[in-house]
PDB file of C-alpha atoms in Angstrom:
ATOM      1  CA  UNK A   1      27.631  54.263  25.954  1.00  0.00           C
ATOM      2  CA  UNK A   2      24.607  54.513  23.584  1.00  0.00           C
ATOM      3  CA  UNK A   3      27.019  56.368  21.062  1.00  0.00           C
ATOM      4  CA  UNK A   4      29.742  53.667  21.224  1.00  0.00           C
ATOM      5  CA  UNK A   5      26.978  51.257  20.401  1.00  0.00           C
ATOM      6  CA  UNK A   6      25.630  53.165  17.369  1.00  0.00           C
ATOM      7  CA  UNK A   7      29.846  53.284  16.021  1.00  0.00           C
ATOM      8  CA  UNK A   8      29.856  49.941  16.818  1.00  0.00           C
ATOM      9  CA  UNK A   9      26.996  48.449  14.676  1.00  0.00           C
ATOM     10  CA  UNK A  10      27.973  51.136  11.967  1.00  0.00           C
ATOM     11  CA  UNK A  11      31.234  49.305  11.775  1.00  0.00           C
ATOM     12  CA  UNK A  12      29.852  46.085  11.278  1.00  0.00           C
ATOM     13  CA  UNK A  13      27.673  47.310   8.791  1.00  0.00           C
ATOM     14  CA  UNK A  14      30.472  48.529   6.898  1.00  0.00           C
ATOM     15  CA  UNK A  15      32.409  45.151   6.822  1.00  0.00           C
ATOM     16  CA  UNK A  16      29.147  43.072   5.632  1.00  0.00           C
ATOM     17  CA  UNK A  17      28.435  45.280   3.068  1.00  0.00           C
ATOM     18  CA  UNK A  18      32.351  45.342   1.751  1.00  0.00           C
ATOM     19  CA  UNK A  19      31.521  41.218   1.353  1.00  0.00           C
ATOM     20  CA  UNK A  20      28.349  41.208   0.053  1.00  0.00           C
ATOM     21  CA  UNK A  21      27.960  42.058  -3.649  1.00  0.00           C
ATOM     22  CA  UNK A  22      24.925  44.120  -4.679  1.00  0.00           C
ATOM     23  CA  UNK A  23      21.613  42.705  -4.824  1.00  0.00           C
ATOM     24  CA  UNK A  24      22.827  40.148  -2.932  1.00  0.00           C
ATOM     25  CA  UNK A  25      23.381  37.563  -5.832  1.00  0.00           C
ATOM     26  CA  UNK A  26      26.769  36.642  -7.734  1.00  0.00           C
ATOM     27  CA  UNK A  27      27.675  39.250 -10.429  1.00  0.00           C
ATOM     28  CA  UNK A  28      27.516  37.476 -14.356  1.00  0.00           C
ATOM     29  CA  UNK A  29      30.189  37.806 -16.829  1.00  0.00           C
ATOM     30  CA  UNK A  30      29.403  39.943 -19.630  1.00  0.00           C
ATOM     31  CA  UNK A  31      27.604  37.117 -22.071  1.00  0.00           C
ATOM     32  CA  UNK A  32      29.758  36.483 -25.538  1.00  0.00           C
ATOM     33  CA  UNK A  33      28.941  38.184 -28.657  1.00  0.00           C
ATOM     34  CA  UNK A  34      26.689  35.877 -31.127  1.00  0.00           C
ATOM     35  CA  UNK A  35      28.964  34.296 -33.587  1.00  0.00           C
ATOM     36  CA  UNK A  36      28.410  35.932 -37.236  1.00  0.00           C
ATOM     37  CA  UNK A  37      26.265  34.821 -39.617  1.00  0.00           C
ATOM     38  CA  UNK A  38      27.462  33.294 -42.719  1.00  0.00           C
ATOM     39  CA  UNK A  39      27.217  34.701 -45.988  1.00  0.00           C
ATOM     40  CA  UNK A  40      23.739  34.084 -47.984  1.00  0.00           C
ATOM     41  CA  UNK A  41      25.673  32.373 -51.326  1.00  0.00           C
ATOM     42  CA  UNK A  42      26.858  29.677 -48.569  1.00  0.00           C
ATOM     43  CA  UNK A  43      23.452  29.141 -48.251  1.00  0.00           C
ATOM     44  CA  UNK A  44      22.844  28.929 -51.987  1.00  0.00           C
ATOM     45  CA  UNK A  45      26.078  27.298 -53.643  1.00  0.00           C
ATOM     46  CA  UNK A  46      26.054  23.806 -54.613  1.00  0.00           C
ATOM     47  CA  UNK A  47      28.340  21.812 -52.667  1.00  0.00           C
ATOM     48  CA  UNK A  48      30.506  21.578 -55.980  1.00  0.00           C
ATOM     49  CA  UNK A  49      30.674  25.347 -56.253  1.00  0.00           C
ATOM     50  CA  UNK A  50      31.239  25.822 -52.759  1.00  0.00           C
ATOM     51  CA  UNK A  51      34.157  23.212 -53.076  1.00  0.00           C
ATOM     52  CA  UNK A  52      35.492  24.922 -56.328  1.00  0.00           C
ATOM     53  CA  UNK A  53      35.616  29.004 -54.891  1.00  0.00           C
ATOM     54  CA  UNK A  54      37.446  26.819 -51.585  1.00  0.00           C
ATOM     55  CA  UNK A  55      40.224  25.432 -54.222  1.00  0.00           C
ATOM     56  CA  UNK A  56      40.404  28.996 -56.805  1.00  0.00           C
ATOM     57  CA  UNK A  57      44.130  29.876 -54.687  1.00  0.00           C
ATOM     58  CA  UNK A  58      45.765  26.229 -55.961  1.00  0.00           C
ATOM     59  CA  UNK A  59      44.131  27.171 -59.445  1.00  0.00           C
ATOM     60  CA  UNK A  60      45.905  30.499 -59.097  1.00  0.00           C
ATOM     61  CA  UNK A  61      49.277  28.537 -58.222  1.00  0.00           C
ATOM     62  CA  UNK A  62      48.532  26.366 -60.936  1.00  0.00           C
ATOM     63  CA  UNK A  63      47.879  28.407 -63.583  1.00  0.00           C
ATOM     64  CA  UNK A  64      50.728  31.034 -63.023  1.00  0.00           C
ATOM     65  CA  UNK A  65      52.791  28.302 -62.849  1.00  0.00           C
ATOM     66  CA  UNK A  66      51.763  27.177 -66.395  1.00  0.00           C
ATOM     67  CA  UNK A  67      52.172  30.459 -68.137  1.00  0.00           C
ATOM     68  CA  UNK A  68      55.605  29.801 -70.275  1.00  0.00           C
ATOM     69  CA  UNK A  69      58.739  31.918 -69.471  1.00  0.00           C
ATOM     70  CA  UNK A  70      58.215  33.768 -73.130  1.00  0.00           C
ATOM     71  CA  UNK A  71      55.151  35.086 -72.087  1.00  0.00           C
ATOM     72  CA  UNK A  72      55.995  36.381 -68.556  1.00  0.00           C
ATOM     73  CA  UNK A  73      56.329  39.527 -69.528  1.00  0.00           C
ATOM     74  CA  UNK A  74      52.486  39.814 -70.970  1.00  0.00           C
ATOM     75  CA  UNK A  75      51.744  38.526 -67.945  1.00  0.00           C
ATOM     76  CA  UNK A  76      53.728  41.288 -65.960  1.00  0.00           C
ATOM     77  CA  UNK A  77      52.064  43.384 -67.936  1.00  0.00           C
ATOM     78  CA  UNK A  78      48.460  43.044 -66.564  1.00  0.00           C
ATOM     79  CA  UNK A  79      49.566  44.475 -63.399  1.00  0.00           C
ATOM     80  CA  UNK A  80      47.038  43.355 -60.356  1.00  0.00           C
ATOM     81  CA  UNK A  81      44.627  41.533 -62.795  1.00  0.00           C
ATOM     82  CA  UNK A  82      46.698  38.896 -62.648  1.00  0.00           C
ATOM     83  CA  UNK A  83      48.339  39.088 -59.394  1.00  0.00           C
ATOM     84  CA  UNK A  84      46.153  36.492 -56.652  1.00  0.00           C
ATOM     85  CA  UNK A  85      46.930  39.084 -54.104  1.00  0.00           C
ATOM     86  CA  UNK A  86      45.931  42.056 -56.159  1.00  0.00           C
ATOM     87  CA  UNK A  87      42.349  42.083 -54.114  1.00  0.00           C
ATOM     88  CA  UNK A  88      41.378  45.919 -52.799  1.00  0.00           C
ATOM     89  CA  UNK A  89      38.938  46.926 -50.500  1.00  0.00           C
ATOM     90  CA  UNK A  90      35.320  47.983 -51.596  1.00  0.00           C
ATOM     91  CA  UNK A  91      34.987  45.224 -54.201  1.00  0.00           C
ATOM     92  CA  UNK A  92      31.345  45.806 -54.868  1.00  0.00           C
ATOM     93  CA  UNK A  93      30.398  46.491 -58.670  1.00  0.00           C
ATOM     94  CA  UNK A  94      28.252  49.601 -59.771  1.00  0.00           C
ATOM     95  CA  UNK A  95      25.797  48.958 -61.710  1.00  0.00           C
ATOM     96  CA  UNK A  96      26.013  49.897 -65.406  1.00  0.00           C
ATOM     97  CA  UNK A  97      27.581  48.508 -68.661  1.00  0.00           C
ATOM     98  CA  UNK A  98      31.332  47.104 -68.712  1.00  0.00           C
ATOM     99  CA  UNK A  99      33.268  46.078 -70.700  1.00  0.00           C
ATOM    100  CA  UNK A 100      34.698  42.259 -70.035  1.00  0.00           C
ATOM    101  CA  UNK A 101      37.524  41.170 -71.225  1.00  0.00           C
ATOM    102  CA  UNK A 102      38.444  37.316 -70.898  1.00  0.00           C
ATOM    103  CA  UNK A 103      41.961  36.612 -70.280  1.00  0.00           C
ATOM    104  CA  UNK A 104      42.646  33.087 -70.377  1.00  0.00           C
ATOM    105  CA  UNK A 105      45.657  30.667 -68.133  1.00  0.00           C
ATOM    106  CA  UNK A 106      47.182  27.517 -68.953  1.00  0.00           C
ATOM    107  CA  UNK A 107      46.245  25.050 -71.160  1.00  0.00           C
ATOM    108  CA  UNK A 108      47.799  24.587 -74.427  1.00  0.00           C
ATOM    109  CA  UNK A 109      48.709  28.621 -75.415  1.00  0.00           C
ATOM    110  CA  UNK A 110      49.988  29.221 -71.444  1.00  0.00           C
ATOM    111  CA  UNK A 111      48.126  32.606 -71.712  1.00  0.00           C
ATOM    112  CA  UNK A 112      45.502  34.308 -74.027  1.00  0.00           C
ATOM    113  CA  UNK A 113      43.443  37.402 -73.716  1.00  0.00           C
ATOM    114  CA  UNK A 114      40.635  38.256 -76.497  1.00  0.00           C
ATOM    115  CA  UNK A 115      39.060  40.960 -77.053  1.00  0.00           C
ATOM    116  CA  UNK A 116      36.973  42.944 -75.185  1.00  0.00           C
ATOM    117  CA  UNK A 117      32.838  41.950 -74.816  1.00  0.00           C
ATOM    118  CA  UNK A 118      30.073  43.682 -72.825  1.00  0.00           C
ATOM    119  CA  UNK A 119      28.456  42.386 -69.278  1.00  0.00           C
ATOM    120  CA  UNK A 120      26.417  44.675 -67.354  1.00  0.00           C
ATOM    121  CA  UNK A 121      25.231  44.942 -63.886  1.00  0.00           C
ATOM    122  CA  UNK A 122      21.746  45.887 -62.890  1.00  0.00           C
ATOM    123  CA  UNK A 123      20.833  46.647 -59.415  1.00  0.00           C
ATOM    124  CA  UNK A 124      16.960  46.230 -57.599  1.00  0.00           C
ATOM    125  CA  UNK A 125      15.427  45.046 -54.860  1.00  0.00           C
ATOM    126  CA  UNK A 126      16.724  41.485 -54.336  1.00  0.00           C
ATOM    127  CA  UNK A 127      20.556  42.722 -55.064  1.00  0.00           C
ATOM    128  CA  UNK A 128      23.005  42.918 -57.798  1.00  0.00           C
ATOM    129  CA  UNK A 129      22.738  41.037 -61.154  1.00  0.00           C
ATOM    130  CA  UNK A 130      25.550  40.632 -63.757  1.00  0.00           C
ATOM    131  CA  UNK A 131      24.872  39.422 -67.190  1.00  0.00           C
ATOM    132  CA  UNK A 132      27.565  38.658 -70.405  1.00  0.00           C
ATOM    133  CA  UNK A 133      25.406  40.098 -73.064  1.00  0.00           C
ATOM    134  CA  UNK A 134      27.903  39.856 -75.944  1.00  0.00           C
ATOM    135  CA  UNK A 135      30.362  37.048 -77.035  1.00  0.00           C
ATOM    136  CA  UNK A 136      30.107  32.860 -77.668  1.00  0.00           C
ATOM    137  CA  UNK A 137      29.927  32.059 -73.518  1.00  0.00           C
ATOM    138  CA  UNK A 138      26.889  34.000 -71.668  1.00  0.00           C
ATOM    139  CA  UNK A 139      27.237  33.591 -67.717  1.00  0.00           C
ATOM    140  CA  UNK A 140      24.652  35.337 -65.733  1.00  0.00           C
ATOM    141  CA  UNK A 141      23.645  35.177 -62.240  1.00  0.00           C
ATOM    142  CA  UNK A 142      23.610  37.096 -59.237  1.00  0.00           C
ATOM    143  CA  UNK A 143      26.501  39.086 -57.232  1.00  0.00           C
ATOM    144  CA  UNK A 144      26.471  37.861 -53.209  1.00  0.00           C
ATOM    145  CA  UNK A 145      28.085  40.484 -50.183  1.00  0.00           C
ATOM    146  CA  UNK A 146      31.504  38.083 -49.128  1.00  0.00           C
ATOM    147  CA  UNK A 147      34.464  39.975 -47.554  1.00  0.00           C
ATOM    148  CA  UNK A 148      35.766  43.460 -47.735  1.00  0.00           C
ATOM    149  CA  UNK A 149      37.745  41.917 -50.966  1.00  0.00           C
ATOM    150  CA  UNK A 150      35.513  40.194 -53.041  1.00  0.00           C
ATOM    151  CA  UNK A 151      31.787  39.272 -53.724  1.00  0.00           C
ATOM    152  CA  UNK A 152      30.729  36.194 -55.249  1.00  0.00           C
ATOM    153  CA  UNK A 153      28.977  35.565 -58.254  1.00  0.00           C
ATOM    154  CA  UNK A 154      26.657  32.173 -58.812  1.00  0.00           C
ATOM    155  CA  UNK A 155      24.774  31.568 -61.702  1.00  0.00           C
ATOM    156  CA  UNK A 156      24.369  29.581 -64.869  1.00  0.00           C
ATOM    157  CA  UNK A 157      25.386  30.129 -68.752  1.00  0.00           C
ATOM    158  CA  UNK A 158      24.276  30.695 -71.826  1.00  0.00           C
ATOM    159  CA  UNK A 159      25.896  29.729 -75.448  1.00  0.00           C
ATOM    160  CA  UNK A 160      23.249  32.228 -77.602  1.00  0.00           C
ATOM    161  CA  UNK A 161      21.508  35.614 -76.262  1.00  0.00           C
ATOM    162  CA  UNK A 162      18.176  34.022 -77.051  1.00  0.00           C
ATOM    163  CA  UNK A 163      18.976  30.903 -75.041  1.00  0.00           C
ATOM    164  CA  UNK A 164      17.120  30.613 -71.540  1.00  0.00           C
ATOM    165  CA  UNK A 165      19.325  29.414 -69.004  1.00  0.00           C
ATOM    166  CA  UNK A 166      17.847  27.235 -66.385  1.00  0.00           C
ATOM    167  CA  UNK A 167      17.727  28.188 -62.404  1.00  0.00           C
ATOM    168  CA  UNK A 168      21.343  27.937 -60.967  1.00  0.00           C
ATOM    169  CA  UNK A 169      21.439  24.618 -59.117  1.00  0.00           C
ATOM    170  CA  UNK A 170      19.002  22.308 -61.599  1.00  0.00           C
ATOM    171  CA  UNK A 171      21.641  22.121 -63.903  1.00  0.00           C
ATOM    172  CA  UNK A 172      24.957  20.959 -63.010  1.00  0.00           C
ATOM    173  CA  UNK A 173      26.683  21.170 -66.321  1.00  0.00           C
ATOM    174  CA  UNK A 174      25.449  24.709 -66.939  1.00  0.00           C
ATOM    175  CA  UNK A 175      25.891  26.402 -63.173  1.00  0.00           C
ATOM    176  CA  UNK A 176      29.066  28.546 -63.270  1.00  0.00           C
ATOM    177  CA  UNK A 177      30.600  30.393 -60.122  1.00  0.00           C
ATOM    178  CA  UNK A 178      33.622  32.847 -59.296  1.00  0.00           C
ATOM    179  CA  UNK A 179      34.618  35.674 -57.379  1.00  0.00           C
ATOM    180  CA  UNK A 180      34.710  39.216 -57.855  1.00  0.00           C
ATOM    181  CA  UNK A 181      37.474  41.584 -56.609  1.00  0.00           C
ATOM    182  CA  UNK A 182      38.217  45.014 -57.122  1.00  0.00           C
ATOM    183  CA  UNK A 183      42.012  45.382 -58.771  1.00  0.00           C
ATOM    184  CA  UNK A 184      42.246  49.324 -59.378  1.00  0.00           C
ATOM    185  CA  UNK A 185      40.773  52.427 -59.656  1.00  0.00           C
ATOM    186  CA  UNK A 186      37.625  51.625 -61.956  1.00  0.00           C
ATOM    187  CA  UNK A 187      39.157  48.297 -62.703  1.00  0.00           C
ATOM    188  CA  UNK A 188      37.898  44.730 -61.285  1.00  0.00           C
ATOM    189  CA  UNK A 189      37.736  41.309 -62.311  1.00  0.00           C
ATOM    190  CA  UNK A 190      35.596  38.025 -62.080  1.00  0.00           C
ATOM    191  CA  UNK A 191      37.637  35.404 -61.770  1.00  0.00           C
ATOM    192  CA  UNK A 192      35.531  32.101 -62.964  1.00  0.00           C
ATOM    193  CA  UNK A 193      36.034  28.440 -60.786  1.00  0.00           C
ATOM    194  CA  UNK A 194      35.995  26.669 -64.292  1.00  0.00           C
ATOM    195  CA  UNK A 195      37.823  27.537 -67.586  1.00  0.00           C
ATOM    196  CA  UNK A 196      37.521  27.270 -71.253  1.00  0.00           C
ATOM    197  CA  UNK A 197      39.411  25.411 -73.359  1.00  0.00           C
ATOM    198  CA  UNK A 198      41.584  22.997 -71.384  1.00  0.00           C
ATOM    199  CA  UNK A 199      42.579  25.907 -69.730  1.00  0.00           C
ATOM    200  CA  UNK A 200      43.070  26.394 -65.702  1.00  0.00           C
ATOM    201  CA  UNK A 201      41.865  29.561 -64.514  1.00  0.00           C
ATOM    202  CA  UNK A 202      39.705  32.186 -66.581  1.00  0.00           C
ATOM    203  CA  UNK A 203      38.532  35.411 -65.704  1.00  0.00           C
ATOM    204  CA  UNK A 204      37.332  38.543 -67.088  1.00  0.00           C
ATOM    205  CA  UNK A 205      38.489  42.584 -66.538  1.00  0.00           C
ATOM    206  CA  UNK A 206      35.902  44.333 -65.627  1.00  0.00           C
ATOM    207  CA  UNK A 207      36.358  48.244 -66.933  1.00  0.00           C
ATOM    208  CA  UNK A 208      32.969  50.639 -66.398  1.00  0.00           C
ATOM    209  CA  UNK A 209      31.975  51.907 -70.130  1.00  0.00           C
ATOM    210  CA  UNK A 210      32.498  55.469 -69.585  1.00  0.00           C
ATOM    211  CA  UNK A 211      28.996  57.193 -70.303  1.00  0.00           C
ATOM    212  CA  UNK A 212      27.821  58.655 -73.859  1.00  0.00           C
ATOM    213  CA  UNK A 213      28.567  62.589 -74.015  1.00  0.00           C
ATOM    214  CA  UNK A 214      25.853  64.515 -75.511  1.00  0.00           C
ATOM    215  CA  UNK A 215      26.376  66.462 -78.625  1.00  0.00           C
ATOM    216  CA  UNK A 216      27.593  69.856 -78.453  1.00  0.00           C
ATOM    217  CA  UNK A 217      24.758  71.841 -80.508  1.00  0.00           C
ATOM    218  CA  UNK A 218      26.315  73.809 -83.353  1.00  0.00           C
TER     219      UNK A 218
END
């Protein structure tokens, strides 16, 4: 008798326990991953800048668009620097000198590119700088983490190397922005939200200068 008892509480036991959940409190779901933070320049941009890097694919379309049918072929022959999809992973400049090399869309010659002027990077504490340090148009600012394809540059210009440029965003007329995207091996380009010239998109190829090679000693 006493051992039917003992099976028989046992067996109630059982079935509670299959109905209870642990603890004796509803399980939670699993709470949501925090939703990412957004990317410092968003912070930083003027709302004119920010509206300008939001509208550089319809100057792409634009300025393709513009380039006349005799030069296509120059064009063509650019490869990815001028192709809006060329963008590759691991867009991030070294630092060191470049050279820059300002091709130019639309407006009145369709498509121009001029020879080649220097821009170098610099890299410290607070991040990466770039700076145009030869030619008539000087932009230099600072180079902001985006996506996997592209960083993005804010800053101001120059029109002389002597010339102090003002803090980006206390100027207006002098603040310049664009993006920066990896093309090819060694091979990138800033593409610029405002162009030269009457012209609709500008942008410079970026190409490392490769480094001086000491003298053989006779």
């Amino acid at each position: 008798m006493r051992a039917l008892m003992i099976l028989a509480i046992g067996t109630a036991c059982l079935a509670g326990c299959a109905t209870q959940p642990q603890g004796g409190t509803a399980s939670k779901a699993p709470a949501a991953d925090p939703a990412p933070a957004a990317p410092n320049w968003t912070t930083i941009a003027t709302p004119d800048d920010r509206a300008r890097l939001a509208a550089l694919g319809d100057s792409w379309t634009r300025a393709r668009a513009a380039v006349p049918r005799r030069l296509a072929g120059r064009v063509a022959a650019e490869g990815a620097l001028l192709d809006p999809a060329g963008a590759l992973d691991l867009p991030a400049l070294s630092p060191g000198s470049y050279r820059c090399r300002l091709v130019r869309l639309g407006g009145r010659a369709g498509y121009a590119s001029f020879a080649p002027d220097f821009c170098y990077v610099d890299g410290n504490g607070a991040g990466l700088s770039f700076t145009k340090q030869t030619g008539t148009t000087l932009p230099g600012g600072w180079l902001h983490p985006d996506t996997d394809r592209r960083q993005v540059f804010l800053g101001t210009v120059r029109t002389a190397p002597a010339q102090v440029a003002p803090p980006y965003g206390t100027n207006p007329a002098r603040d310049v922005a664009g993006v920066v995207e990896r093309v090819g091996p060694l091979r990138w380009r800033l593409v610029m939200t405002r162009a030269g010239q009457g012209a609709i998109l500008d942008l410079y190829e970026l190409v490392p200068v490769p480094p001086a090679t000491p003298a053989t000693p006779r």
